[in-house]
CSV table of C-alpha atoms in Angstrom, one decimal:
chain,number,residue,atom,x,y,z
A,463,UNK,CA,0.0,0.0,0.0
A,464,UNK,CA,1.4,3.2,-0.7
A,465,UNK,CA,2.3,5.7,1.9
A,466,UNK,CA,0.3,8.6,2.2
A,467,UNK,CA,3.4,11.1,3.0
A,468,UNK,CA,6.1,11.1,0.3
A,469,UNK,CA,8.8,13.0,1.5
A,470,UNK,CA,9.0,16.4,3.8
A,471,UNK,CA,11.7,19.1,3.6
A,472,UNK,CA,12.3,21.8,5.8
A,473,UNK,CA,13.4,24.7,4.6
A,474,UNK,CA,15.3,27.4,6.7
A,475,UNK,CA,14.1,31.6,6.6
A,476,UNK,CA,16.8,31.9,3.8
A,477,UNK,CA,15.8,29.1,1.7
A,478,UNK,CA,18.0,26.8,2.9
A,479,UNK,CA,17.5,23.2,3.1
A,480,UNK,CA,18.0,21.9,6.6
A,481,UNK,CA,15.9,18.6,6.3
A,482,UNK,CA,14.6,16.1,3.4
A,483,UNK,CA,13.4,13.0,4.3
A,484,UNK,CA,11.8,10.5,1.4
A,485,UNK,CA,9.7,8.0,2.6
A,486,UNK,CA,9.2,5.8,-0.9
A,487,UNK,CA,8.2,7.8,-3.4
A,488,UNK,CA,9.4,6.9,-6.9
A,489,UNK,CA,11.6,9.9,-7.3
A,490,UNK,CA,13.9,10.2,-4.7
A,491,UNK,CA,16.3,13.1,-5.2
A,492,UNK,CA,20.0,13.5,-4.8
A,493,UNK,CA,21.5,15.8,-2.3
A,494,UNK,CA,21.6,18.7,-4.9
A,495,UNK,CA,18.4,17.8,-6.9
A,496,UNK,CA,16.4,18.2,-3.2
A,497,UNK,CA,18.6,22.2,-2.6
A,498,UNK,CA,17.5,23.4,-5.7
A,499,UNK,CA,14.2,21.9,-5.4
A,500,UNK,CA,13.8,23.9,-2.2
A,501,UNK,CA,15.8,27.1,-2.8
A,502,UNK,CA,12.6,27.0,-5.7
A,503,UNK,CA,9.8,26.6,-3.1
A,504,UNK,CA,11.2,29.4,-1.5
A,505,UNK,CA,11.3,31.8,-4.2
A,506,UNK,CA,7.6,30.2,-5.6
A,507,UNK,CA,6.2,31.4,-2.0
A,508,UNK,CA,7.9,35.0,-1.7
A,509,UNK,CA,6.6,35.4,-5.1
A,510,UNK,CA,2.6,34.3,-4.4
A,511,UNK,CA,2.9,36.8,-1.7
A,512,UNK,CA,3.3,39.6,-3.9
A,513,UNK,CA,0.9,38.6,-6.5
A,514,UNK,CA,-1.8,38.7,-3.9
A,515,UNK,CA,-5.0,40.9,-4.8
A,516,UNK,CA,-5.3,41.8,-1.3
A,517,UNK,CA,-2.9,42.4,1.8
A,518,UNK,CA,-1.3,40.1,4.1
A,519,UNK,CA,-1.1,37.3,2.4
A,520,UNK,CA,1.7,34.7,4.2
A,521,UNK,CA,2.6,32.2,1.0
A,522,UNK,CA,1.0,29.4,-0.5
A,523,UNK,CA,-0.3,26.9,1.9
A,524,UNK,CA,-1.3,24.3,-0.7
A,525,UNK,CA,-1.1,23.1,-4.2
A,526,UNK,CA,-2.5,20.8,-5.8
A,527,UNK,CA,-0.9,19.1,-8.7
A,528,UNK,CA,-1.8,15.9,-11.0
A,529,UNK,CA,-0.3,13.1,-8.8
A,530,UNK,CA,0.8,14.9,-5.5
A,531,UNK,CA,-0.4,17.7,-2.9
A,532,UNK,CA,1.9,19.9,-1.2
A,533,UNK,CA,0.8,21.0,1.9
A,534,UNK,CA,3.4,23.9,3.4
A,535,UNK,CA,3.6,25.7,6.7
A,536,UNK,CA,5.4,28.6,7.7
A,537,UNK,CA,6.4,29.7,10.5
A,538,UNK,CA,6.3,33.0,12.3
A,539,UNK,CA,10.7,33.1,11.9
A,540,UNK,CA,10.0,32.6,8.2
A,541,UNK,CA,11.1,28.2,8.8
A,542,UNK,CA,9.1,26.3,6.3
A,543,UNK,CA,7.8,22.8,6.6
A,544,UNK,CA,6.2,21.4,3.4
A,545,UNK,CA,5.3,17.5,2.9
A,546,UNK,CA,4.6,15.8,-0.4
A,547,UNK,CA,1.7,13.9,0.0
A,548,UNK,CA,-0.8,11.6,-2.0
A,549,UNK,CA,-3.9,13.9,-3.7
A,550,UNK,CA,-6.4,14.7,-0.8
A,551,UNK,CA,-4.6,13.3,1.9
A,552,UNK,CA,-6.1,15.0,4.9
A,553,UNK,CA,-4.8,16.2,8.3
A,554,UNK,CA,-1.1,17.3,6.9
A,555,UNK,CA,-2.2,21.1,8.6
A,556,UNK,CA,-1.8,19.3,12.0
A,557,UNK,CA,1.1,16.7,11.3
A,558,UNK,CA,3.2,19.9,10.1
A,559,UNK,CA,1.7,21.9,13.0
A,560,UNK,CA,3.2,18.8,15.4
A,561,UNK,CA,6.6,18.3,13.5
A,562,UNK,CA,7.4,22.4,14.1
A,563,UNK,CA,6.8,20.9,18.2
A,564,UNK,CA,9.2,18.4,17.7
A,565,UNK,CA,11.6,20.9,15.9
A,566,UNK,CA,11.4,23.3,18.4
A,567,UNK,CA,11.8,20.5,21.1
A,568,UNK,CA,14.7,18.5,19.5
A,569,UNK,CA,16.6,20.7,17.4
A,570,UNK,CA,16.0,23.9,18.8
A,571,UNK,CA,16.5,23.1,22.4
A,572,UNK,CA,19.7,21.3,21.1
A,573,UNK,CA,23.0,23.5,22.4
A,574,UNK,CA,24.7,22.1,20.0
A,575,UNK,CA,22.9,22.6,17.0
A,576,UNK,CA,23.5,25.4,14.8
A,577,UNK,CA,21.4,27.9,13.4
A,578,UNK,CA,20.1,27.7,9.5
A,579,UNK,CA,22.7,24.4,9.9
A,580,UNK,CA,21.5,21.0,8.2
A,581,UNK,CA,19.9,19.4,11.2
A,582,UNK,CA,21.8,16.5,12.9
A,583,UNK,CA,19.7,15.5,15.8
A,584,UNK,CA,19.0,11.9,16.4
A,585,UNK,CA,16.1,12.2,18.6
A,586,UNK,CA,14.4,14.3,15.8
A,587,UNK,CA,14.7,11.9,13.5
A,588,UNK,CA,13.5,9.0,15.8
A,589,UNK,CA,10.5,11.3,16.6
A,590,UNK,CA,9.5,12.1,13.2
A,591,UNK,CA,10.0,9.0,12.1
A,592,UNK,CA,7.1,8.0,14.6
A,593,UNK,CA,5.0,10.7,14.1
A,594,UNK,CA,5.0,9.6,10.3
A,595,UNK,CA,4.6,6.0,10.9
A,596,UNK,CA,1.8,6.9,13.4
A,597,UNK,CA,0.1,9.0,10.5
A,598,UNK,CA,0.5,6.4,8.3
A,599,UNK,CA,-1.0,3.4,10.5
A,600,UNK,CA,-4.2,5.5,10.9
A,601,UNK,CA,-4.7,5.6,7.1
A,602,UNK,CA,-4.2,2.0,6.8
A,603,UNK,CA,-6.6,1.1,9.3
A,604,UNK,CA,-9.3,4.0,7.8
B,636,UNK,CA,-6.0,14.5,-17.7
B,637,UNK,CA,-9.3,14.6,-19.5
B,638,UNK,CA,-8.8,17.4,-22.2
B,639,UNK,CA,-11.0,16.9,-25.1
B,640,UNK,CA,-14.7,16.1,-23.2
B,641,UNK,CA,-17.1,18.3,-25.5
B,642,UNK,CA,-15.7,20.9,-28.2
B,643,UNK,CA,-18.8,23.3,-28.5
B,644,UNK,CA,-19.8,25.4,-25.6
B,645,UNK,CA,-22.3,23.2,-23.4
B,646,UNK,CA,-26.3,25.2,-22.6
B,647,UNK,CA,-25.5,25.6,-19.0
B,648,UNK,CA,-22.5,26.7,-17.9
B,649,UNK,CA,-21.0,24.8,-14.5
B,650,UNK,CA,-22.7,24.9,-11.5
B,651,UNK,CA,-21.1,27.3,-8.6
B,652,UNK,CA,-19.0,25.3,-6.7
B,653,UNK,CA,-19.3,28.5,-3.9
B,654,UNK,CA,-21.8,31.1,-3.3
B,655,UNK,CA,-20.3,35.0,-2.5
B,656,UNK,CA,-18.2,37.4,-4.0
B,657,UNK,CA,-15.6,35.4,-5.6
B,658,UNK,CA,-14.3,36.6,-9.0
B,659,UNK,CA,-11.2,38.5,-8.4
B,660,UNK,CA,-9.2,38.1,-12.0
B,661,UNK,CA,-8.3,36.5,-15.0
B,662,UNK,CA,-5.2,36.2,-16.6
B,663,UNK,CA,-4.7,34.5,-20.1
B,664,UNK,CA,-1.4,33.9,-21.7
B,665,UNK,CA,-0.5,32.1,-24.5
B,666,UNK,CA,2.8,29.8,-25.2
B,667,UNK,CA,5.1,32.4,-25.7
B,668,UNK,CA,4.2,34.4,-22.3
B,669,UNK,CA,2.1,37.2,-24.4
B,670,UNK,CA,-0.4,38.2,-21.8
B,671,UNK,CA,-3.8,37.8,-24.1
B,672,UNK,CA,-5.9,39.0,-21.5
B,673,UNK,CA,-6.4,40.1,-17.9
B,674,UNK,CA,-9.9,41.4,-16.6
B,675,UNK,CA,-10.7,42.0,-12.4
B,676,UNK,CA,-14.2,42.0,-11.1
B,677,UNK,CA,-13.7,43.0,-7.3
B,678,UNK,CA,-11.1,45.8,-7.2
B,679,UNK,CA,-8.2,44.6,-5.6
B,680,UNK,CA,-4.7,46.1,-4.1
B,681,UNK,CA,-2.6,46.7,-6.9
B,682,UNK,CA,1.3,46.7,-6.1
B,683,UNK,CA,3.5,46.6,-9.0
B,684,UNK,CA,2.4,48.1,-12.5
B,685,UNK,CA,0.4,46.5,-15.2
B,686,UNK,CA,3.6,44.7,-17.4
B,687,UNK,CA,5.3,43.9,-14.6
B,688,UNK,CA,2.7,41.9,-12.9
B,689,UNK,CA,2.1,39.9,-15.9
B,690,UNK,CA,5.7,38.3,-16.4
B,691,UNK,CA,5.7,38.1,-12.4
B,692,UNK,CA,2.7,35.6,-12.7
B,693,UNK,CA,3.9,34.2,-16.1
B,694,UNK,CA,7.2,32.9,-14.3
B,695,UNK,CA,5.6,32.0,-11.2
B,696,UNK,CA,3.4,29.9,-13.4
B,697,UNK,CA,6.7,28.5,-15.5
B,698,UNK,CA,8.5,27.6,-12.4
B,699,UNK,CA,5.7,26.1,-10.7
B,700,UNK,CA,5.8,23.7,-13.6
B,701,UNK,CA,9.4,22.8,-14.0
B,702,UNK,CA,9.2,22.3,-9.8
B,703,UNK,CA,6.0,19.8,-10.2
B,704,UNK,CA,7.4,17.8,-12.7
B,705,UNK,CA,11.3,17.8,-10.6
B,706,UNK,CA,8.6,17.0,-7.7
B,707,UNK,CA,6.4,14.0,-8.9
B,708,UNK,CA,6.9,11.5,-6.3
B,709,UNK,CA,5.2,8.6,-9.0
B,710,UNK,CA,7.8,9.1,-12.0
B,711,UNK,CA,11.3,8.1,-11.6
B,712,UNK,CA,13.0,9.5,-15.3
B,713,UNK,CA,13.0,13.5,-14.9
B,714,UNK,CA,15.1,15.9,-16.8
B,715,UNK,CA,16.8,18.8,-15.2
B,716,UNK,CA,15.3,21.6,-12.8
B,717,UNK,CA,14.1,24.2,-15.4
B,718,UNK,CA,14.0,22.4,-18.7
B,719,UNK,CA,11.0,24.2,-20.4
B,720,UNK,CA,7.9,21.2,-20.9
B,721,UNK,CA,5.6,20.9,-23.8
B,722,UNK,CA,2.1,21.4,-22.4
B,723,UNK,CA,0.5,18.2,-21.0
B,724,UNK,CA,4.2,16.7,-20.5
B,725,UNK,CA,5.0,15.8,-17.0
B,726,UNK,CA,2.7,16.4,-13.7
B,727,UNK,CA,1.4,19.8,-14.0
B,728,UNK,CA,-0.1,21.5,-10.6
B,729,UNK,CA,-3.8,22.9,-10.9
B,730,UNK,CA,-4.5,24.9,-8.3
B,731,UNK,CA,-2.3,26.6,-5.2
B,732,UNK,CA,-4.0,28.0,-2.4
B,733,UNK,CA,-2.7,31.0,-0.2
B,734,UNK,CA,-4.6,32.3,2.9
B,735,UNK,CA,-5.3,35.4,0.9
B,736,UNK,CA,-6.3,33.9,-2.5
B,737,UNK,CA,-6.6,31.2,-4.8
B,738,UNK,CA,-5.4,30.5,-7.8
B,739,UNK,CA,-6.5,27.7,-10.4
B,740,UNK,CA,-4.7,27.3,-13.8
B,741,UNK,CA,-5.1,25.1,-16.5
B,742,UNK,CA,-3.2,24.7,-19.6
B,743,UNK,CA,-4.2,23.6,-23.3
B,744,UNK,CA,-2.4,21.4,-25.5
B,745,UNK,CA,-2.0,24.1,-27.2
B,746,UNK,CA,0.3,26.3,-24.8
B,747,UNK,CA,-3.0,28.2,-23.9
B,748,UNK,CA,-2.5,29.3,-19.8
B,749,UNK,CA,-5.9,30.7,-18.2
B,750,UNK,CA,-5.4,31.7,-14.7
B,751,UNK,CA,-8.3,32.3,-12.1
B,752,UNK,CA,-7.5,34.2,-9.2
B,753,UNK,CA,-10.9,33.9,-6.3
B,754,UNK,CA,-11.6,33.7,-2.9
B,755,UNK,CA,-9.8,31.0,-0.7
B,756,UNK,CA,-12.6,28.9,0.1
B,757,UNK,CA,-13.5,28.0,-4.1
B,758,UNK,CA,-14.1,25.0,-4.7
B,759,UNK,CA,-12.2,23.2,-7.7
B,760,UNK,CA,-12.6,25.6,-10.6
B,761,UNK,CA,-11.3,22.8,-13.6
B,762,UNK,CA,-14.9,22.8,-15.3
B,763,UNK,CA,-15.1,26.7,-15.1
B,764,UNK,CA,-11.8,26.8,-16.4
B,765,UNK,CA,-12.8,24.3,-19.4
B,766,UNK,CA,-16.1,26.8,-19.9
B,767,UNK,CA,-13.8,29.8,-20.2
B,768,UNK,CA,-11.7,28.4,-22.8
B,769,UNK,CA,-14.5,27.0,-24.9
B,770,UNK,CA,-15.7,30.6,-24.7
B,771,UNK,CA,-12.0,31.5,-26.0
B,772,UNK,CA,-12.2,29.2,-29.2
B,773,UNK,CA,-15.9,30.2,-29.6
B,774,UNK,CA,-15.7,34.3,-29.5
B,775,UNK,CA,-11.5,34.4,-30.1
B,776,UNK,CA,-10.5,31.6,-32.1
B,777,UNK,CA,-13.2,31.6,-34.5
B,778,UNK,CA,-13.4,35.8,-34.9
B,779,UNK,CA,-11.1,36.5,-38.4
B,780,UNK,CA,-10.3,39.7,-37.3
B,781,UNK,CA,-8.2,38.5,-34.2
B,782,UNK,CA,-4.4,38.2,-34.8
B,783,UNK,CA,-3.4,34.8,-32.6
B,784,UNK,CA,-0.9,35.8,-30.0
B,785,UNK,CA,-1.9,39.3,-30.1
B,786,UNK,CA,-3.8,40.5,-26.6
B,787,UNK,CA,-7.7,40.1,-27.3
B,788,UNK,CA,-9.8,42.8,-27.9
B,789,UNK,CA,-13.1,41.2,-28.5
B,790,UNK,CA,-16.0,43.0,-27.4
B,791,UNK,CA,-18.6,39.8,-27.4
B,792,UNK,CA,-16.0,37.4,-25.4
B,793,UNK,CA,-15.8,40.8,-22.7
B,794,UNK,CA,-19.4,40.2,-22.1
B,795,UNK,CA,-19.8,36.6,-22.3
B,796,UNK,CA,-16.8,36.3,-20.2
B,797,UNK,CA,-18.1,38.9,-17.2
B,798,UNK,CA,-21.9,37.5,-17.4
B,799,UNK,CA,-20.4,34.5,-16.5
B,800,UNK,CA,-18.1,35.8,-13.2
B,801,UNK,CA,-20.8,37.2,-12.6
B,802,UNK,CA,-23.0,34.2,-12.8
B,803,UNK,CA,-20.5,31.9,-10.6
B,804,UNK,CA,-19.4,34.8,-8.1
């Protein structure tokens, strides 16, 4: 059965990528396949922002394509969270709302991570790798 | 991706998919980014001028395509980021949604783009979008006097075009 999540990336406030993790899709990306993949998201949402018709718009939260959704989340430091999922897969608001705890808890509170750095923080990992799997169970079982 | 379902512009338009005030704009461009048309129906906050608004959204649109296509989780054979696609090659996206706006875009075989900008909470616009174009070939296509890739200037495709906005908005 295939997974309902195909990858997520996060993204740091200069466009940066920090994160990618695939979990099965078809096209997995190298290393710098996934950076320019991201740096691109970046510039994609700065540039919805100022094609708005009105003000205050914060970036595109979802799109919709053929064979994939991408849902995204920003944060209020400008860190962006976006998971490839499959087409109307529901719920990704709160699983990216949840993965910004666990950043904040395992990376963050980390002294010796670094700023904007690639994140390298095991518990993370472990974490979101169970948050994911969690996610995915409850499809299955739907 | 069902293209081709009915070639002559059906009675009855699509149902609204969402009652309110929804129309915001229309953009139209065709392969060559030539902006053929761009009509608003609520007046909206206007940033950056005319021209460059248009290649602003016609790049955003081109990018957005090479990046679904890089993106497609089910295909494993991609080319390089940014290799321009033929229409209908490769995953396309169809709509994005912002908390401000949304926007729905669809894409002809033939390299036609018609962009929909409306309220957040629209439903899926494709059939609208399928309406509007067979109200392109009807009033644009099939008018001699109109020059193909120059902006469109026809009167009856104006109205036809607003009734409907106004119909679905």
């Amino acid at each position: 059965m295939a997974a309902a999540i195909y990858s997520l990336y996060i993204i740091n406030k200069s466009g940066g990528l920090i994160y990618y993790k695939d979990y099965g899709s078809a096209g997995r990306m190298d290393t710098n396949d996934s950076l320019r993949v991201a740096s691109l998201w970046h510039s994609m949402h700065a540039i919805s922002q100022q094609l708005s018709p009105v003000s205050g718009c914060l970036g595109i939260e979802l799109l919709q394509a053929d064979t994939f959704d991408l849902h995204c989340y920003q944060s209020l430091t400008g860190t962006k969270f976006f998971v490839v999922c499959e087409p109307g897969t529901q719920h990704m608001e709160s699983l990216l709302k949840y993965i910004y705890e666990l950043y904040t808890d395992y990376v963050l509170k980390n002294p010796f991570y670094e700023m904007e750095m690639p994140i390298r923080c095991e518990l993370f990992d472990i974490n979101l790798t169970q948050a994911v799997q969690k996610d995915r169970v409850a499809f299955l079982g739907r | 991706m069902q293209f081709f379902g009915g070639s002559e512009i059906s009675p009855s338009p699509p149902v609204p998919t969402a009652s309110g005030n929804n129309g915001h704009m229309i953009y139209m461009f065709n392969r060559n980014g030539v902006c053929l048309l761009y009509r608003e129906w609520n007046p909206p906050l206007r940033t950056l001028n005319a021209q460059q608004d248009h290649k602003l959204m016609f790049g955003l649109l081109f990018s957005l395509k090479s990046l679904t296509v890089k993106m497609d989780p089910t295909s494993a054979e991609k080319g390089n980021l940014g290799v321009p696609q033929l229409p209908g090659q490769g995953c396309s996206f169809h709509s994005f949604r912002t908390n401000t706006y949304k926007l729905s875009f669809m894409e002809s075989p033939s390299g036609i783009k018609i962009i929909l900008v409306t309220h957040p909470r629209t439903g899926d616009l494709w059939d609208s979008l399928k309406y509007i174009y067979n109200l392109y070939v009807e009033y644009v296509v099939k008018n001699p006097l109109y020059t193909p890739g120059s902006p469109i200037r026809c009167q009856l495709f104006n109205t036809t075009l607003d009734q409907y906005m106004r119909g679905i908005a």
